[in-house]
Amino acid sequence: MTHKKELNKLVANLTVLYTKLHSFHWYVKGHSFYTLHQVFENYYNNVTETLDEAAERLLAIGGHPVSTLKGSLELATIKEATEKESTQEMVAQVLKDFELLINDLTHLMSVAEDEGDQGTSDFALGVKTELKKNVWMLKAYLA
């Protein structure tokens, strides 16, 4: 898969994740409500910025970012929320989704470097670094 296709898959995954995080923000319940309500909001705000940067990077290198919900769902490997998740399931799913993105970003970095696009690789590294910190925090929460 070319780095443009990998970057477009990232755009699709971030689009689905953005909606999922809103769902979790709205439907979280229980003792951790205040904490997780804010955490999910912080995550979807960060995803908004990353999504825009990824789509603009793709445009800058001559790609065509997916921009419909239908297209995003077809391309994404992150699954939608069901609106039935427990609080623990919400956190576990976000953790799993962040880990999936880290793996995809690692692959994107490799492919971009192989194709001579250091800018895309650098972008992916920045996103990956932030996600790794979030993974550490989510694992600590679930411990």
PDB file of C-alpha atoms in Angstrom:
ATOM      1  CA  MET A   1       0.000   0.000   0.000  1.00  0.00           C
ATOM      2  CA  THR A   2       1.389   3.432  -0.886  1.00  0.00           C
ATOM      3  CA  HIS A   3       1.917   6.051   1.757  1.00  0.00           C
ATOM      4  CA  LYS A   4      -0.934   8.114   0.257  1.00  0.00           C
ATOM      5  CA  LYS A   5      -3.295   5.169   0.763  1.00  0.00           C
ATOM      6  CA  GLU A   6      -1.973   4.635   4.298  1.00  0.00           C
ATOM      7  CA  LEU A   7      -2.464   8.317   5.069  1.00  0.00           C
ATOM      8  CA  ASN A   8      -6.004   8.161   3.686  1.00  0.00           C
ATOM      9  CA  LYS A   9      -6.737   5.154   5.910  1.00  0.00           C
ATOM     10  CA  LEU A  10      -5.552   7.291   8.829  1.00  0.00           C
ATOM     11  CA  VAL A  11      -7.997  10.028   7.773  1.00  0.00           C
ATOM     12  CA  ALA A  12     -10.820   7.453   7.696  1.00  0.00           C
ATOM     13  CA  ASN A  13      -9.873   5.980  11.069  1.00  0.00           C
ATOM     14  CA  LEU A  14      -9.672   9.417  12.672  1.00  0.00           C
ATOM     15  CA  THR A  15     -13.095  10.307  11.271  1.00  0.00           C
ATOM     16  CA  VAL A  16     -14.654   7.195  12.810  1.00  0.00           C
ATOM     17  CA  LEU A  17     -12.743   7.678  16.069  1.00  0.00           C
ATOM     18  CA  TYR A  18     -13.915  11.296  16.308  1.00  0.00           C
ATOM     19  CA  THR A  19     -17.549  10.159  16.212  1.00  0.00           C
ATOM     20  CA  LYS A  20     -16.897   7.272  18.599  1.00  0.00           C
ATOM     21  CA  LEU A  21     -15.272   9.582  21.142  1.00  0.00           C
ATOM     22  CA  HIS A  22     -18.282  11.892  20.995  1.00  0.00           C
ATOM     23  CA  SER A  23     -20.555   8.926  21.652  1.00  0.00           C
ATOM     24  CA  PHE A  24     -18.476   7.907  24.649  1.00  0.00           C
ATOM     25  CA  HIS A  25     -18.375  11.511  25.901  1.00  0.00           C
ATOM     26  CA  TRP A  26     -22.166  11.674  25.778  1.00  0.00           C
ATOM     27  CA  TYR A  27     -22.976   8.209  27.129  1.00  0.00           C
ATOM     28  CA  VAL A  28     -20.360   7.651  29.838  1.00  0.00           C
ATOM     29  CA  LYS A  29     -21.915   6.929  33.260  1.00  0.00           C
ATOM     30  CA  GLY A  30     -20.889   6.023  36.764  1.00  0.00           C
ATOM     31  CA  HIS A  31     -18.302   7.057  39.315  1.00  0.00           C
ATOM     32  CA  SER A  32     -15.794   8.084  36.666  1.00  0.00           C
ATOM     33  CA  PHE A  33     -18.263  10.247  34.753  1.00  0.00           C
ATOM     34  CA  TYR A  34     -16.637  13.622  35.381  1.00  0.00           C
ATOM     35  CA  THR A  35     -13.135  12.380  34.674  1.00  0.00           C
ATOM     36  CA  LEU A  36     -13.933  10.352  31.563  1.00  0.00           C
ATOM     37  CA  HIS A  37     -16.396  12.906  30.199  1.00  0.00           C
ATOM     38  CA  GLN A  38     -13.524  15.414  30.118  1.00  0.00           C
ATOM     39  CA  VAL A  39     -10.943  12.882  28.899  1.00  0.00           C
ATOM     40  CA  PHE A  40     -13.113  11.857  25.943  1.00  0.00           C
ATOM     41  CA  GLU A  41     -13.681  15.532  25.110  1.00  0.00           C
ATOM     42  CA  ASN A  42      -9.936  16.184  25.180  1.00  0.00           C
ATOM     43  CA  TYR A  43      -9.370  13.182  22.934  1.00  0.00           C
ATOM     44  CA  TYR A  44     -11.928  14.220  20.322  1.00  0.00           C
ATOM     45  CA  ASN A  45     -10.553  17.766  20.299  1.00  0.00           C
ATOM     46  CA  ASN A  46      -7.071  16.352  19.661  1.00  0.00           C
ATOM     47  CA  VAL A  47      -8.432  14.010  16.994  1.00  0.00           C
ATOM     48  CA  THR A  48     -10.041  16.998  15.247  1.00  0.00           C
ATOM     49  CA  GLU A  49      -6.664  18.701  14.908  1.00  0.00           C
ATOM     50  CA  THR A  50      -4.871  15.528  13.847  1.00  0.00           C
ATOM     51  CA  LEU A  51      -7.568  14.686  11.295  1.00  0.00           C
ATOM     52  CA  ASP A  52      -7.269  18.126   9.715  1.00  0.00           C
ATOM     53  CA  GLU A  53      -3.473  17.891   9.615  1.00  0.00           C
ATOM     54  CA  ALA A  54      -3.594  14.402   8.077  1.00  0.00           C
ATOM     55  CA  ALA A  55      -6.082  15.431   5.384  1.00  0.00           C
ATOM     56  CA  GLU A  56      -4.124  18.585   4.564  1.00  0.00           C
ATOM     57  CA  ARG A  57      -0.866  16.613   4.436  1.00  0.00           C
ATOM     58  CA  LEU A  58      -2.501  14.199   2.009  1.00  0.00           C
ATOM     59  CA  LEU A  59      -3.670  17.084  -0.179  1.00  0.00           C
ATOM     60  CA  ALA A  60      -0.187  18.625  -0.061  1.00  0.00           C
ATOM     61  CA  ILE A  61       1.361  15.450  -1.489  1.00  0.00           C
ATOM     62  CA  GLY A  62      -1.239  15.095  -4.233  1.00  0.00           C
ATOM     63  CA  GLY A  63      -3.629  12.719  -2.506  1.00  0.00           C
ATOM     64  CA  HIS A  64      -7.396  12.827  -2.142  1.00  0.00           C
ATOM     65  CA  PRO A  65      -8.584  12.459   1.467  1.00  0.00           C
ATOM     66  CA  VAL A  66     -11.825  10.598   2.068  1.00  0.00           C
ATOM     67  CA  SER A  67     -14.403  13.170   3.141  1.00  0.00           C
ATOM     68  CA  THR A  68     -17.692  11.308   3.505  1.00  0.00           C
ATOM     69  CA  LEU A  69     -18.919   9.215   6.401  1.00  0.00           C
ATOM     70  CA  LYS A  70     -19.752   6.337   4.068  1.00  0.00           C
ATOM     71  CA  GLY A  71     -16.290   6.433   2.535  1.00  0.00           C
ATOM     72  CA  SER A  72     -14.657   6.654   5.941  1.00  0.00           C
ATOM     73  CA  LEU A  73     -16.579   3.654   7.260  1.00  0.00           C
ATOM     74  CA  GLU A  74     -15.617   1.615   4.194  1.00  0.00           C
ATOM     75  CA  LEU A  75     -11.919   2.432   4.546  1.00  0.00           C
ATOM     76  CA  ALA A  76     -11.521   2.524   8.331  1.00  0.00           C
ATOM     77  CA  THR A  77     -10.369  -0.363  10.480  1.00  0.00           C
ATOM     78  CA  ILE A  78     -11.654   1.291  13.671  1.00  0.00           C
ATOM     79  CA  LYS A  79     -15.204   0.203  14.451  1.00  0.00           C
ATOM     80  CA  GLU A  80     -18.097   2.487  15.334  1.00  0.00           C
ATOM     81  CA  ALA A  81     -19.487   2.747  18.855  1.00  0.00           C
ATOM     82  CA  THR A  82     -22.699   0.846  19.547  1.00  0.00           C
ATOM     83  CA  GLU A  83     -24.040   3.237  22.227  1.00  0.00           C
ATOM     84  CA  LYS A  84     -24.282   0.186  24.519  1.00  0.00           C
ATOM     85  CA  GLU A  85     -20.707   0.088  25.856  1.00  0.00           C
ATOM     86  CA  SER A  86     -20.065   0.094  29.584  1.00  0.00           C
ATOM     87  CA  THR A  87     -17.610   2.626  30.959  1.00  0.00           C
ATOM     88  CA  GLN A  88     -14.884  -0.037  31.132  1.00  0.00           C
ATOM     89  CA  GLU A  89     -15.630  -1.129  27.565  1.00  0.00           C
ATOM     90  CA  MET A  90     -15.376   2.483  26.403  1.00  0.00           C
ATOM     91  CA  VAL A  91     -11.923   2.897  27.898  1.00  0.00           C
ATOM     92  CA  ALA A  92     -10.802  -0.514  26.611  1.00  0.00           C
ATOM     93  CA  GLN A  93     -12.016   0.309  23.097  1.00  0.00           C
ATOM     94  CA  VAL A  94     -10.243   3.666  23.049  1.00  0.00           C
ATOM     95  CA  LEU A  95      -7.076   1.924  24.225  1.00  0.00           C
ATOM     96  CA  LYS A  96      -7.435  -0.690  21.461  1.00  0.00           C
ATOM     97  CA  ASP A  97      -8.123   2.009  18.863  1.00  0.00           C
ATOM     98  CA  PHE A  98      -5.090   4.042  19.931  1.00  0.00           C
ATOM     99  CA  GLU A  99      -2.908   0.920  19.738  1.00  0.00           C
ATOM    100  CA  LEU A 100      -4.261   0.179  16.253  1.00  0.00           C
ATOM    101  CA  LEU A 101      -3.415   3.733  15.190  1.00  0.00           C
ATOM    102  CA  ILE A 102       0.103   3.399  16.612  1.00  0.00           C
ATOM    103  CA  ASN A 103       0.662   0.256  14.523  1.00  0.00           C
ATOM    104  CA  ASP A 104      -0.745   1.955  11.423  1.00  0.00           C
ATOM    105  CA  LEU A 105       1.407   5.043  12.024  1.00  0.00           C
ATOM    106  CA  THR A 106       4.524   2.886  12.373  1.00  0.00           C
ATOM    107  CA  HIS A 107       3.729   1.309   9.009  1.00  0.00           C
ATOM    108  CA  LEU A 108       2.961   4.723   7.482  1.00  0.00           C
ATOM    109  CA  MET A 109       6.341   6.028   8.658  1.00  0.00           C
ATOM    110  CA  SER A 110       8.150   3.114   7.027  1.00  0.00           C
ATOM    111  CA  VAL A 111       6.271   3.363   3.731  1.00  0.00           C
ATOM    112  CA  ALA A 112       6.606   7.160   3.599  1.00  0.00           C
ATOM    113  CA  GLU A 113      10.362   6.938   4.193  1.00  0.00           C
ATOM    114  CA  ASP A 114      10.679   4.236   1.515  1.00  0.00           C
ATOM    115  CA  GLU A 115       8.871   6.575  -0.887  1.00  0.00           C
ATOM    116  CA  GLY A 116      11.059   9.557   0.079  1.00  0.00           C
ATOM    117  CA  ASP A 117       8.430  11.519   2.016  1.00  0.00           C
ATOM    118  CA  GLN A 118      10.145  12.486   5.255  1.00  0.00           C
ATOM    119  CA  GLY A 119       7.481  15.131   5.999  1.00  0.00           C
ATOM    120  CA  THR A 120       4.726  12.542   6.225  1.00  0.00           C
ATOM    121  CA  SER A 121       6.960  10.287   8.313  1.00  0.00           C
ATOM    122  CA  ASP A 122       7.683  13.164  10.704  1.00  0.00           C
ATOM    123  CA  PHE A 123       3.972  13.962  10.968  1.00  0.00           C
ATOM    124  CA  ALA A 124       3.204  10.309  11.761  1.00  0.00           C
ATOM    125  CA  LEU A 125       5.935  10.215  14.414  1.00  0.00           C
ATOM    126  CA  GLY A 126       4.445  13.220  16.202  1.00  0.00           C
ATOM    127  CA  VAL A 127       0.987  11.661  16.271  1.00  0.00           C
ATOM    128  CA  LYS A 128       2.402   8.301  17.364  1.00  0.00           C
ATOM    129  CA  THR A 129       4.310   9.904  20.245  1.00  0.00           C
ATOM    130  CA  GLU A 130       1.154  11.544  21.621  1.00  0.00           C
ATOM    131  CA  LEU A 131      -0.857   8.341  21.249  1.00  0.00           C
ATOM    132  CA  LYS A 132       1.776   6.330  23.136  1.00  0.00           C
ATOM    133  CA  LYS A 133       1.399   8.701  26.086  1.00  0.00           C
ATOM    134  CA  ASN A 134      -2.381   8.272  25.961  1.00  0.00           C
ATOM    135  CA  VAL A 135      -2.007   4.477  25.844  1.00  0.00           C
ATOM    136  CA  TRP A 136       0.157   4.559  28.962  1.00  0.00           C
ATOM    137  CA  MET A 137      -2.477   6.618  30.801  1.00  0.00           C
ATOM    138  CA  LEU A 138      -5.366   4.415  29.689  1.00  0.00           C
ATOM    139  CA  LYS A 139      -3.519   1.279  30.775  1.00  0.00           C
ATOM    140  CA  ALA A 140      -2.891   2.883  34.171  1.00  0.00           C
ATOM    141  CA  TYR A 141      -6.602   3.694  34.440  1.00  0.00           C
ATOM    142  CA  LEU A 142      -7.600   0.106  33.632  1.00  0.00           C
ATOM    143  CA  ALA A 143      -5.032  -1.453  36.008  1.00  0.00           C
TER     144      ALA A 143
END
